PDB file of C-alpha atoms and ligand atoms in Angstrom:
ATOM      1  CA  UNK S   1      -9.220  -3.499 -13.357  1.00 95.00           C
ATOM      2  CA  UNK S   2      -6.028  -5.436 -14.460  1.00 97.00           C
ATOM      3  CA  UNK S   3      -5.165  -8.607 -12.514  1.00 98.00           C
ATOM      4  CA  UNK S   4      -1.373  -9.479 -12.615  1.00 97.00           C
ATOM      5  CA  UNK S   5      -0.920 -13.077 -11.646  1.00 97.00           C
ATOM      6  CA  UNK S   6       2.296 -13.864 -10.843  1.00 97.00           C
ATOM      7  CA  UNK S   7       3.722 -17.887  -9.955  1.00 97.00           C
ATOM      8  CA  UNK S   8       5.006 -16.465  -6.691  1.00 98.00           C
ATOM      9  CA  UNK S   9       5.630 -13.587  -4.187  1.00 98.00           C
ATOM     10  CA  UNK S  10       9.619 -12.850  -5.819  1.00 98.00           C
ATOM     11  CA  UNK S  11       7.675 -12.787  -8.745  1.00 98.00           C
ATOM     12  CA  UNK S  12       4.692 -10.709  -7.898  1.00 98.00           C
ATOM     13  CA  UNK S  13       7.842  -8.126  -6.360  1.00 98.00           C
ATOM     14  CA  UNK S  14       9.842  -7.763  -8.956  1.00 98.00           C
ATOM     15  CA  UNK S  15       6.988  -7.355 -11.703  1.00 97.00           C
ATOM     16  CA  UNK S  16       5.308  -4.464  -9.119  1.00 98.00           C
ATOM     17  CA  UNK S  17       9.035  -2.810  -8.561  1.00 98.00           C
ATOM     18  CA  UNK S  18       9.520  -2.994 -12.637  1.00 98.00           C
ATOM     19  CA  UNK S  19       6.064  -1.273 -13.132  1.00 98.00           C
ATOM     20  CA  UNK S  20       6.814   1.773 -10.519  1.00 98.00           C
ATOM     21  CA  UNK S  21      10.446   1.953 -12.042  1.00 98.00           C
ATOM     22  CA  UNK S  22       9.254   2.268 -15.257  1.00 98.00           C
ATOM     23  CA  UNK S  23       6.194   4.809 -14.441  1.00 98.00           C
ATOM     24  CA  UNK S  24       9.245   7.193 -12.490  1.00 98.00           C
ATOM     25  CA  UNK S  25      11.783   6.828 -15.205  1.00 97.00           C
ATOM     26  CA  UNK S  26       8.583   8.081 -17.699  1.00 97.00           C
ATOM     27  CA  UNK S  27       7.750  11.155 -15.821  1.00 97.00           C
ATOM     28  CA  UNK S  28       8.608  13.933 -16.696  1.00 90.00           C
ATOM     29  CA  UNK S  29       8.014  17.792 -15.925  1.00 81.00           C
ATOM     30  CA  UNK S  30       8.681  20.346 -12.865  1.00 86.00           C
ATOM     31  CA  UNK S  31       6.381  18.660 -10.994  1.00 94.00           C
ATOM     32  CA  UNK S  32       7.694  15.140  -9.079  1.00 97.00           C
ATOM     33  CA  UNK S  33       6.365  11.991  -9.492  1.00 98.00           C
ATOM     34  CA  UNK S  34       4.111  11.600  -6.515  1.00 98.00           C
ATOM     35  CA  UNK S  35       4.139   8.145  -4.645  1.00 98.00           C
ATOM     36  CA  UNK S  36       2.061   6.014  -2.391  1.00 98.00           C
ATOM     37  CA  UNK S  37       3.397   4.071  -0.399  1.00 98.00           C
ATOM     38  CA  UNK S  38       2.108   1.367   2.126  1.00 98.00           C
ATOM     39  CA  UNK S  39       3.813  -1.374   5.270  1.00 97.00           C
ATOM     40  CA  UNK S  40       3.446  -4.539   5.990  1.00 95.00           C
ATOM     41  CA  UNK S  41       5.267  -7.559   4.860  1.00 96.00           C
ATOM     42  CA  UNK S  42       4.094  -7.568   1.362  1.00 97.00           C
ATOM     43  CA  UNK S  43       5.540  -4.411   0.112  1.00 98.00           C
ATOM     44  CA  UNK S  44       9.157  -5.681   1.362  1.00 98.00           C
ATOM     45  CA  UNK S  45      10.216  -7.353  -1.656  1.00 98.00           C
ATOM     46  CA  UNK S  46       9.079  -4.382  -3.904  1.00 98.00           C
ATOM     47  CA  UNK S  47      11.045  -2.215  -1.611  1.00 98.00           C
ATOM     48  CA  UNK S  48      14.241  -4.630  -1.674  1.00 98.00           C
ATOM     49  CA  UNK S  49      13.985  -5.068  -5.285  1.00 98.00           C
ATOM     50  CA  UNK S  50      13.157  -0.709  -5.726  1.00 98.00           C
ATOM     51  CA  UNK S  51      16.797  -0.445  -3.642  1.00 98.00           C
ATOM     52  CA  UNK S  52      18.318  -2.798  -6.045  1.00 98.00           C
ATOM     53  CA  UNK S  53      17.861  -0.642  -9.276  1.00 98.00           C
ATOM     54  CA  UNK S  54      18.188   2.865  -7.686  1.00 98.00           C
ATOM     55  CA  UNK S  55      21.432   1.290  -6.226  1.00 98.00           C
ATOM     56  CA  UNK S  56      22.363   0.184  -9.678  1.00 98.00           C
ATOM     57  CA  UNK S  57      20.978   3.349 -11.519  1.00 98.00           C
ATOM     58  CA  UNK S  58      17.812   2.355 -13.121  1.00 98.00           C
ATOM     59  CA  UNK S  59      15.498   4.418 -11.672  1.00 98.00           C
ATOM     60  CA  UNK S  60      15.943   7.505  -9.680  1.00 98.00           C
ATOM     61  CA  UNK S  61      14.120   9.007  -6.558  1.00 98.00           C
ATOM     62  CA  UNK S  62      15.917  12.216  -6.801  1.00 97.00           C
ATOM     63  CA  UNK S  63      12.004  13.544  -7.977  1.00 97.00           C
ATOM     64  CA  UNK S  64      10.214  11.386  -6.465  1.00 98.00           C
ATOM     65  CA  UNK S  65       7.750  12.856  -3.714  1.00 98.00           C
ATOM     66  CA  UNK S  66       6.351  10.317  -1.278  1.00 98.00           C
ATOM     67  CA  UNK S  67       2.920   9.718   0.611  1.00 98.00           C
ATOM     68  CA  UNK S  68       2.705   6.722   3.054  1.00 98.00           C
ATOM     69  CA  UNK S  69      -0.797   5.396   3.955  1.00 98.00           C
ATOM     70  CA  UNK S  70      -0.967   4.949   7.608  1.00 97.00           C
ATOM     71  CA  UNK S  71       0.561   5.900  11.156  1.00 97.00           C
ATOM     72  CA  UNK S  72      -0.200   4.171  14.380  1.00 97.00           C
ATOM     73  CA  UNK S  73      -1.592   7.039  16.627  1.00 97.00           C
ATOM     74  CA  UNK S  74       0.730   7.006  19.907  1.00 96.00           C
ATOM     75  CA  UNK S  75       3.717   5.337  18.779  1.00 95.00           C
ATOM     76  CA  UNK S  76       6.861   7.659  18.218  1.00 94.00           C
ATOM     77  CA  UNK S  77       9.492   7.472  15.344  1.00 94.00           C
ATOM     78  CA  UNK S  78      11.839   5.268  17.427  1.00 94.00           C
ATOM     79  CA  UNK S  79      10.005   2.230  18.243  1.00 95.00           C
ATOM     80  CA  UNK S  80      10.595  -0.466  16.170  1.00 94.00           C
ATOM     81  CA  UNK S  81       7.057  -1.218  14.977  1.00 94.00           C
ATOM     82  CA  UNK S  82       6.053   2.793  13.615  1.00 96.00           C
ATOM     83  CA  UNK S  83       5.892   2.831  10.096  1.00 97.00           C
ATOM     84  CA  UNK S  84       7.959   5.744  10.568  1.00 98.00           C
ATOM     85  CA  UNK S  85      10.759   3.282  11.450  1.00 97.00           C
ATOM     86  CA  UNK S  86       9.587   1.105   9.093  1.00 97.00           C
ATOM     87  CA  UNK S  87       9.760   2.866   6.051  1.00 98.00           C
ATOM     88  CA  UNK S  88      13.310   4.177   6.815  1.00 98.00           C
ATOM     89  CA  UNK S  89      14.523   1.236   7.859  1.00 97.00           C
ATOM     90  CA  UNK S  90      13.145  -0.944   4.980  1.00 98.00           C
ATOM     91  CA  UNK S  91      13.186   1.298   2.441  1.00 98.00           C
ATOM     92  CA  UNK S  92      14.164   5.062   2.391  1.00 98.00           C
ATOM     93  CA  UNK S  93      17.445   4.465   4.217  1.00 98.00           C
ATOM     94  CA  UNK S  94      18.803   2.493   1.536  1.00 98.00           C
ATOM     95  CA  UNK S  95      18.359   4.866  -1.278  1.00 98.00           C
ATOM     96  CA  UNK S  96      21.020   6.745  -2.361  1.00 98.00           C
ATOM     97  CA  UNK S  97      18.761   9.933  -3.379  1.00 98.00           C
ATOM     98  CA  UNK S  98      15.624  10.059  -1.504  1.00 98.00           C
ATOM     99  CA  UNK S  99      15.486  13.569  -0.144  1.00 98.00           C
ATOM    100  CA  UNK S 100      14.175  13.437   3.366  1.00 98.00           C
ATOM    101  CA  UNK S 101      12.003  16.979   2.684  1.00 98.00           C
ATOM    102  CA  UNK S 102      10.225  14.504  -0.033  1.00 98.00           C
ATOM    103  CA  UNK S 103       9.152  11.985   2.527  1.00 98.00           C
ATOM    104  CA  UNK S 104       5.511  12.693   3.979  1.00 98.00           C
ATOM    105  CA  UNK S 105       4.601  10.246   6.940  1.00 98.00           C
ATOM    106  CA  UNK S 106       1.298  11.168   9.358  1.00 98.00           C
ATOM    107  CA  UNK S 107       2.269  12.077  13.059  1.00 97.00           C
ATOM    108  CA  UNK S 108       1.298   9.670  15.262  1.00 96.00           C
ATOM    109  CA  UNK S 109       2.188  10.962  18.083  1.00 97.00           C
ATOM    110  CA  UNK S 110       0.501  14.327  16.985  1.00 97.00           C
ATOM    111  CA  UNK S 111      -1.631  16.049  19.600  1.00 97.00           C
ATOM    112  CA  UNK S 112      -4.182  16.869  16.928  1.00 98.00           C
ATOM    113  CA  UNK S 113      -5.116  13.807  15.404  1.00 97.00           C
ATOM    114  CA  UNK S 114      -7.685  15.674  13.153  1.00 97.00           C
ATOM    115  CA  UNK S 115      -5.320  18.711  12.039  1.00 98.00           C
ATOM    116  CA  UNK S 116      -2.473  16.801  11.499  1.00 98.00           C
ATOM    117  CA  UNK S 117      -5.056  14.433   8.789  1.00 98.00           C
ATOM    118  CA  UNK S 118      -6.751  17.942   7.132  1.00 98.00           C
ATOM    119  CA  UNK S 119      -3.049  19.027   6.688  1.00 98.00           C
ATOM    120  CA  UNK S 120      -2.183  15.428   5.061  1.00 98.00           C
ATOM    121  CA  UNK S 121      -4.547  16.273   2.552  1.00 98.00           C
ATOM    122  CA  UNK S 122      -3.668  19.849   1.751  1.00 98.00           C
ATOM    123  CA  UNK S 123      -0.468  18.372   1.574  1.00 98.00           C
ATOM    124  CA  UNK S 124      -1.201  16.309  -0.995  1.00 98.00           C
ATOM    125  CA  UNK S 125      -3.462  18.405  -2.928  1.00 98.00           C
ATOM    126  CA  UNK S 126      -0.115  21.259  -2.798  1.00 98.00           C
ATOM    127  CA  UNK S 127       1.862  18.162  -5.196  1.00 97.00           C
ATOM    128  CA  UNK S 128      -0.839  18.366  -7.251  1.00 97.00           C
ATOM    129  CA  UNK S 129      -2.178  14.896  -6.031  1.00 98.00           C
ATOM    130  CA  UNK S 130      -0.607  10.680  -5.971  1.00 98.00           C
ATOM    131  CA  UNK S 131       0.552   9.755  -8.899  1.00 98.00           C
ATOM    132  CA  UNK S 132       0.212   6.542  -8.178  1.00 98.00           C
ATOM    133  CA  UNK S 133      -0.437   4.479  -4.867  1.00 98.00           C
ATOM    134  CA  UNK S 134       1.158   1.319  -4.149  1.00 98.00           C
ATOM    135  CA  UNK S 135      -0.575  -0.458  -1.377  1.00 98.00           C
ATOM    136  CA  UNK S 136      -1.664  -3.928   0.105  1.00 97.00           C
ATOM    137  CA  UNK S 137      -4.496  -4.948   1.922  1.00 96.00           C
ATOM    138  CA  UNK S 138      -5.355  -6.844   5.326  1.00 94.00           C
ATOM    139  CA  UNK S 139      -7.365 -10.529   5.443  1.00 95.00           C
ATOM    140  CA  UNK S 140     -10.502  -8.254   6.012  1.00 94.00           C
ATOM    141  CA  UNK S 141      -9.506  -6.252   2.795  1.00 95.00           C
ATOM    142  CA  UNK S 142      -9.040  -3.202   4.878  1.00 95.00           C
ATOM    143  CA  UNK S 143      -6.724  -0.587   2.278  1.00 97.00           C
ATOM    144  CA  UNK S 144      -4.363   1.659   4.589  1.00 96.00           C
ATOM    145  CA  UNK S 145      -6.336   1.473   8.109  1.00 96.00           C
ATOM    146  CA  UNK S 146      -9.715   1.899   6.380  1.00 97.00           C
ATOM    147  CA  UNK S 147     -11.352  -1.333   7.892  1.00 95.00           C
ATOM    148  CA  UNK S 148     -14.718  -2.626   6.738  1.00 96.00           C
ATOM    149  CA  UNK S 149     -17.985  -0.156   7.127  1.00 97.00           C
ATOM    150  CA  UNK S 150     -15.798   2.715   6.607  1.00 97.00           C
ATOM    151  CA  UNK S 151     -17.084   4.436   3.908  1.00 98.00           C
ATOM    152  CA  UNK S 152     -15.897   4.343   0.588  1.00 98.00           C
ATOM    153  CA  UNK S 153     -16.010   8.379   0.335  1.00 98.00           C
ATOM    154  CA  UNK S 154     -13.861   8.429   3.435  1.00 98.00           C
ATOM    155  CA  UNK S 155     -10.660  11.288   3.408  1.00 98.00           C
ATOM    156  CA  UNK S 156      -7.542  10.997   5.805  1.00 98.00           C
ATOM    157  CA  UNK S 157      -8.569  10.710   9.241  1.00 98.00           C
ATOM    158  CA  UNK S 158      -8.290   8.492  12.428  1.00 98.00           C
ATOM    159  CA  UNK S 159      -9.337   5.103  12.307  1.00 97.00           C
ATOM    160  CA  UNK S 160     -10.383   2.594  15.174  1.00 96.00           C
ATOM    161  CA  UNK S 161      -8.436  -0.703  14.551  1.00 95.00           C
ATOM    162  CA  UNK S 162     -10.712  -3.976  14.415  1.00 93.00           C
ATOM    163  CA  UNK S 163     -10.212  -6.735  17.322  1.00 94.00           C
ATOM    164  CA  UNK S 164      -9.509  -8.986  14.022  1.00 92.00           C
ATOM    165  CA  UNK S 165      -6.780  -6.881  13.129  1.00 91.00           C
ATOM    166  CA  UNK S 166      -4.886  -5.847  16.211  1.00 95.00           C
ATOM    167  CA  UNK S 167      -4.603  -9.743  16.598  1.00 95.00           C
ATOM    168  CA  UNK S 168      -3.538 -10.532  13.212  1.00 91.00           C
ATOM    169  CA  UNK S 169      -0.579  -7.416  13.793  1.00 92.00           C
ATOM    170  CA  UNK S 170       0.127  -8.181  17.058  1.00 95.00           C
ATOM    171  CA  UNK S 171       2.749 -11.103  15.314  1.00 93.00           C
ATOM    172  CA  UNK S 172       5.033  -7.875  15.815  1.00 92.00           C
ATOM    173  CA  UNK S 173       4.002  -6.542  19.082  1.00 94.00           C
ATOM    174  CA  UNK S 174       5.025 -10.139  21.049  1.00 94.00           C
ATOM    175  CA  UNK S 175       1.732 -11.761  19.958  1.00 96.00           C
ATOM    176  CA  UNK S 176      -0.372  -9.439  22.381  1.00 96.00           C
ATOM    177  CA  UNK S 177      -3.545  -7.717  20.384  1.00 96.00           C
ATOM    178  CA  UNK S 178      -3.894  -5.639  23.801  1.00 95.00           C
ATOM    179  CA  UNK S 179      -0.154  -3.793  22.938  1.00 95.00           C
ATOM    180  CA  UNK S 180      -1.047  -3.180  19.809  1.00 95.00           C
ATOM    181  CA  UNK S 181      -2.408   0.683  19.641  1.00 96.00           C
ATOM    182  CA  UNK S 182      -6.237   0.843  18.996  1.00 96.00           C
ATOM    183  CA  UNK S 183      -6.562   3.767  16.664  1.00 97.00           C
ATOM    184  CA  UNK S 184      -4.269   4.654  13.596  1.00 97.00           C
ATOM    185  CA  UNK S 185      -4.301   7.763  11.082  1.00 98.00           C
ATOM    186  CA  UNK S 186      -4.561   6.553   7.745  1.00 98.00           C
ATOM    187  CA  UNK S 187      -5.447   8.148   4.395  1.00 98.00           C
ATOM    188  CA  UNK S 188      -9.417   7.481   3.106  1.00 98.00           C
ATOM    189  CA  UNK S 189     -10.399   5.314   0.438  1.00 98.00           C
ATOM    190  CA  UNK S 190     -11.511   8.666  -1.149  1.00 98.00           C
ATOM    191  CA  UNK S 191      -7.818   9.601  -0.835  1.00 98.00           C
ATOM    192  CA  UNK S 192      -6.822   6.349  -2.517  1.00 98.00           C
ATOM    193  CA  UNK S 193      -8.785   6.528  -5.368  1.00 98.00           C
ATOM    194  CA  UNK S 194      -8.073  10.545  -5.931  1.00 98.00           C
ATOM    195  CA  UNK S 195      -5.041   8.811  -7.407  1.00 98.00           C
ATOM    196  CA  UNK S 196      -3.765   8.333 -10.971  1.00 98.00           C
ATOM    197  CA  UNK S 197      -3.306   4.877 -10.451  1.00 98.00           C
ATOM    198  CA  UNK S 198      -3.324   2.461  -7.660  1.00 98.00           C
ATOM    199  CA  UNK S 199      -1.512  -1.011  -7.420  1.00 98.00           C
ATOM    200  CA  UNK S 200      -2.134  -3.000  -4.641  1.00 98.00           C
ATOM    201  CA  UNK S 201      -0.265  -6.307  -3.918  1.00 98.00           C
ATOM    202  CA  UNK S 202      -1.934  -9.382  -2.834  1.00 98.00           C
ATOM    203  CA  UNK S 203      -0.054 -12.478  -1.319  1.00 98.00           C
ATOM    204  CA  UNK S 204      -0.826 -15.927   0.128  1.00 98.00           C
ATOM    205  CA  UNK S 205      -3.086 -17.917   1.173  1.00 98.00           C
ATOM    206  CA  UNK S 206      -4.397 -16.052   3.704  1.00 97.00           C
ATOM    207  CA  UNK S 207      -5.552 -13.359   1.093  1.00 98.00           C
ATOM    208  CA  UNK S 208      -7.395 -15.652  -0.823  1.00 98.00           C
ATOM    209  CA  UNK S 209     -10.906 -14.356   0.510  1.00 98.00           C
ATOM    210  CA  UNK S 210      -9.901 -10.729  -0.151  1.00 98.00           C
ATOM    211  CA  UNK S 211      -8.849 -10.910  -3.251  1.00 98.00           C
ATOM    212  CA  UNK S 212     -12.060 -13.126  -3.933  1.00 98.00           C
ATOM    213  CA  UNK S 213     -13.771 -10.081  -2.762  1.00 98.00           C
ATOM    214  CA  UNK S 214     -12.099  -7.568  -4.560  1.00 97.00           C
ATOM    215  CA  UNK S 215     -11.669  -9.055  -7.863  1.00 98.00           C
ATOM    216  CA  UNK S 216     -15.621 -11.226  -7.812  1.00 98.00           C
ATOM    217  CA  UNK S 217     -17.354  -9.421  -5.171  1.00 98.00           C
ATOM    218  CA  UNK S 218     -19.979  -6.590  -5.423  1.00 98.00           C
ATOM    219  CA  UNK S 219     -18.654  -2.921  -4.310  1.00 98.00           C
ATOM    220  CA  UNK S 220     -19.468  -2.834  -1.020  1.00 98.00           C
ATOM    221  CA  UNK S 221     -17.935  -1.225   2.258  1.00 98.00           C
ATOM    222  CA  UNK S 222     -17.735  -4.624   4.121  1.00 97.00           C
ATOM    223  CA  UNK S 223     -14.383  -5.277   1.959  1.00 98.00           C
ATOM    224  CA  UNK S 224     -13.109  -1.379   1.224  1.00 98.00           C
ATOM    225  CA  UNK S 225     -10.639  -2.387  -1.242  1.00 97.00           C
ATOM    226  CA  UNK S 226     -13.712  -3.478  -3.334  1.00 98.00           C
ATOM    227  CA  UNK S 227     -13.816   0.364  -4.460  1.00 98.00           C
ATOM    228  CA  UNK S 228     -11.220  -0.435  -6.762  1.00 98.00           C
ATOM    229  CA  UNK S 229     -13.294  -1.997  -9.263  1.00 98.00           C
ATOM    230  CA  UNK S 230     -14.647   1.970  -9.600  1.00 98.00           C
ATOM    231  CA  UNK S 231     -10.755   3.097 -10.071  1.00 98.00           C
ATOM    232  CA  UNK S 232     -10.380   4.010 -13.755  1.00 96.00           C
ATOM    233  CA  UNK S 233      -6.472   3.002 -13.586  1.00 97.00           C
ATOM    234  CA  UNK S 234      -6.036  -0.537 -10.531  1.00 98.00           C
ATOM    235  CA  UNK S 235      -3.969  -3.153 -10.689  1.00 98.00           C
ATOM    236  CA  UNK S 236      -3.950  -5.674  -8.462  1.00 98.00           C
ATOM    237  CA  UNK S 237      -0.614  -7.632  -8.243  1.00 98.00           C
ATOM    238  CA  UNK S 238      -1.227 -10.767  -7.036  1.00 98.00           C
ATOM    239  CA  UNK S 239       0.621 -14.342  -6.559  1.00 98.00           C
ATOM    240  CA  UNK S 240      -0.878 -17.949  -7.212  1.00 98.00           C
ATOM    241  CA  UNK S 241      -1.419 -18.620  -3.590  1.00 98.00           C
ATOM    242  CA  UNK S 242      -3.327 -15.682  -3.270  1.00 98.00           C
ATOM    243  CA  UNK S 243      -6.000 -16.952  -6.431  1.00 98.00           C
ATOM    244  CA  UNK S 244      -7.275 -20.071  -4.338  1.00 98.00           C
ATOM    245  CA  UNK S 245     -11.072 -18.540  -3.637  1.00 98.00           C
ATOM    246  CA  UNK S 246     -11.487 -16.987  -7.454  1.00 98.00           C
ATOM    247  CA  UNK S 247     -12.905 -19.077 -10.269  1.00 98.00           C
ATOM    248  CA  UNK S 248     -11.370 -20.882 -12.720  1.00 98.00           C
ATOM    249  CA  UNK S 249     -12.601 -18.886 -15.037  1.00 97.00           C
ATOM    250  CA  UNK S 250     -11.530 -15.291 -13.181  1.00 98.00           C
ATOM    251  CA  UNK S 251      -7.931 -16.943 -13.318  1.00 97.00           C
ATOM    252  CA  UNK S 252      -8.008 -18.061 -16.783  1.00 96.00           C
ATOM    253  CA  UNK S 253      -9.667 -15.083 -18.006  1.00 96.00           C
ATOM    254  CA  UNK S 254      -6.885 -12.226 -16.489  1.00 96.00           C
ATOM    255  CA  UNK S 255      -3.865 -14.980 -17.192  1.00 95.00           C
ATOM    256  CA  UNK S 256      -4.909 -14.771 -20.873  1.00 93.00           C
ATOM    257  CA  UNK S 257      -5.079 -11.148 -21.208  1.00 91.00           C
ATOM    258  CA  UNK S 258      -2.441 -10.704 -18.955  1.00 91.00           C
ATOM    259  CA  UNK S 259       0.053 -13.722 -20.576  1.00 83.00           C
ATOM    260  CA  UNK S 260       2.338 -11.000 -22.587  1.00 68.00           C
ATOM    261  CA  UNK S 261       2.997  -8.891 -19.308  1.00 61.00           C
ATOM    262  CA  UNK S 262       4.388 -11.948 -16.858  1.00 49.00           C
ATOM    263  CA  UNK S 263       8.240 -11.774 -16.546  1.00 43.00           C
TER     264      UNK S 263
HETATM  265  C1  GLP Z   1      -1.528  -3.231   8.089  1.00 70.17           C
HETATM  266  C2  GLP Z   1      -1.400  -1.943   7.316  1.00 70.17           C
HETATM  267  C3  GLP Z   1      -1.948  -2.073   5.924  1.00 70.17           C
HETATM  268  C4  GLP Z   1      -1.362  -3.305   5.276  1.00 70.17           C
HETATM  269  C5  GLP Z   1      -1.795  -4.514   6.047  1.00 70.17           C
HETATM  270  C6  GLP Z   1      -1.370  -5.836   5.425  1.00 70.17           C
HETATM  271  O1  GLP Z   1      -2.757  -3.399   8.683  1.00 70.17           O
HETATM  272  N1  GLP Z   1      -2.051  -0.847   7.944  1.00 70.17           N
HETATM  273  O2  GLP Z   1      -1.661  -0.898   5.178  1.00 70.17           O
HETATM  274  O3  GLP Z   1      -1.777  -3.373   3.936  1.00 70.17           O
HETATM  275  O4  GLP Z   1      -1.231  -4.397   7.340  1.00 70.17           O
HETATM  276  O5  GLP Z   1      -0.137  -6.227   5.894  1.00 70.17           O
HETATM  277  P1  GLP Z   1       0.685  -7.458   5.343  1.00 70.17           P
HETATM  278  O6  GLP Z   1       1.221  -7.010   4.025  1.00 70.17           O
HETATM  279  O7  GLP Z   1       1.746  -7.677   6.350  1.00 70.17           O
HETATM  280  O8  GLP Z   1      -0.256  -8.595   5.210  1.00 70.17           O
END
């Protein structure tokens, strides 16, 4: 596992947007570059930073095929806190050649929760799997909606949200954990780490513990992003805030072997 520590969150962005720029701009074939995308708030500066340099023509998403983590189950595209809304109006909207046939979001308001996930993965599987998966992680180290005890084998499917979590999202549903919807479709942590690669931003202070878990702790399903450290290919992109709970010597160790990589 590579550790990326970055002095702050622009930092920790625009070294994350850099990497994915430069891992499109190197593919090449028929096939396109397949991409993994997640929501939240710490992806936003990648994505601002990804609109920058397709705006300016430094990287292109004219072959770029993309695969987003997680729906909330019940909410349609329209309302303001889908990720279908988010991603388009964060992200996809602002690219000048994202072709909307290349975007692949799960159905939340799907009336087969269970089809709708099987065909996810066949979907997947038809690109010839994710070339790499960006994605962040949640103060209980869920990855996508896969909260702790769900197994580390685990495929696309629909996911109970934790009491823990619907409070710490319902900052965007008027601070009310009861409006925020109680199940979610989200690709496994099997899915995940099917991929290439996987690069996984974590921010602030209030990851500290996760990424203490991930990057120090044993493999276990209690913090699912753990399964990383079994990922031939993860990076975790982190900032300083983030590296309070590691060791001295866990920061010292990945800044050294890391020092030719920081911007
Ligand atoms: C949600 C999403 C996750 C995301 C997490 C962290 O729960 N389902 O995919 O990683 O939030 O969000 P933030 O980046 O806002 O801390």
């Amino acid at each position: 596992m590579r550790v990326v520590i970055q002095e702050n969150y622009n930092n920790m962005c625009k070294w994350a947007a850099a990497y994915i720029a430069g891992k499109i701009n190197a593919h090449s074939g028929d096939r396109p570059f397949v991409l993994g995308l997640p929501t939240g708030s710490s992806p936003i500066g990648v994505y601002r930073e990804l609109i920058d340099m397709n705006r300016a023509g430094k990287v292109s998403f004219s072959n770029v095929v993309t695969v987003n983590m997680d729906e909330y189950l019940g909410l349609p595209h329209e309302h303001d806190q889908s990720y279908w809304y988010f991603m388009h109006d964060t992200f996809f909207d602002h690219l000048v050649d994202m072709k909307p046939e290349n975007i692949n979001i799960l159905n939340g308001m799907t009336d087969d929760p269970e089809g709708e996930c099987r065909r996810y993965e066949e979907k997947i599987a038809s690109y010839g799997g994710i070339d790499l998966f960006m994605g962040g992680i949640g103060v209980d180290g869920h990855l996508a909606f896969n909260e702790p005890f769900t197994s580390l084998n685990s495929r696309t499917g629909v996911r109970d949200l934790t009491t823990d979590t619907r409070i710490v999202n319902s900052r965007f549903f008027g601070n009310d954990p009861e409006k925020v919807p109680a199940q979610a479709l989200s690709v496994g942590i099997g899915t995940v780490m099917d991929s290439k690669e996987v690069l996984v931003l974590i921010n602030g202070h209030n990851k500290a513990r996760a990424l203490a878990a991930v990057v120090e702790g044993n493999v276990s399903h209690r913090w699912t992003c753990s399964a990383l450290q079994m990922h031939n290919a993860a990076i975790i992109a982190c900032d300083e805030a983030a590296c309070g709970e590691i060791t001295v010597d866990t920061y010292k160790y990945f800044l050294d072997i890391e020092r030719n990589e920081r911007l």
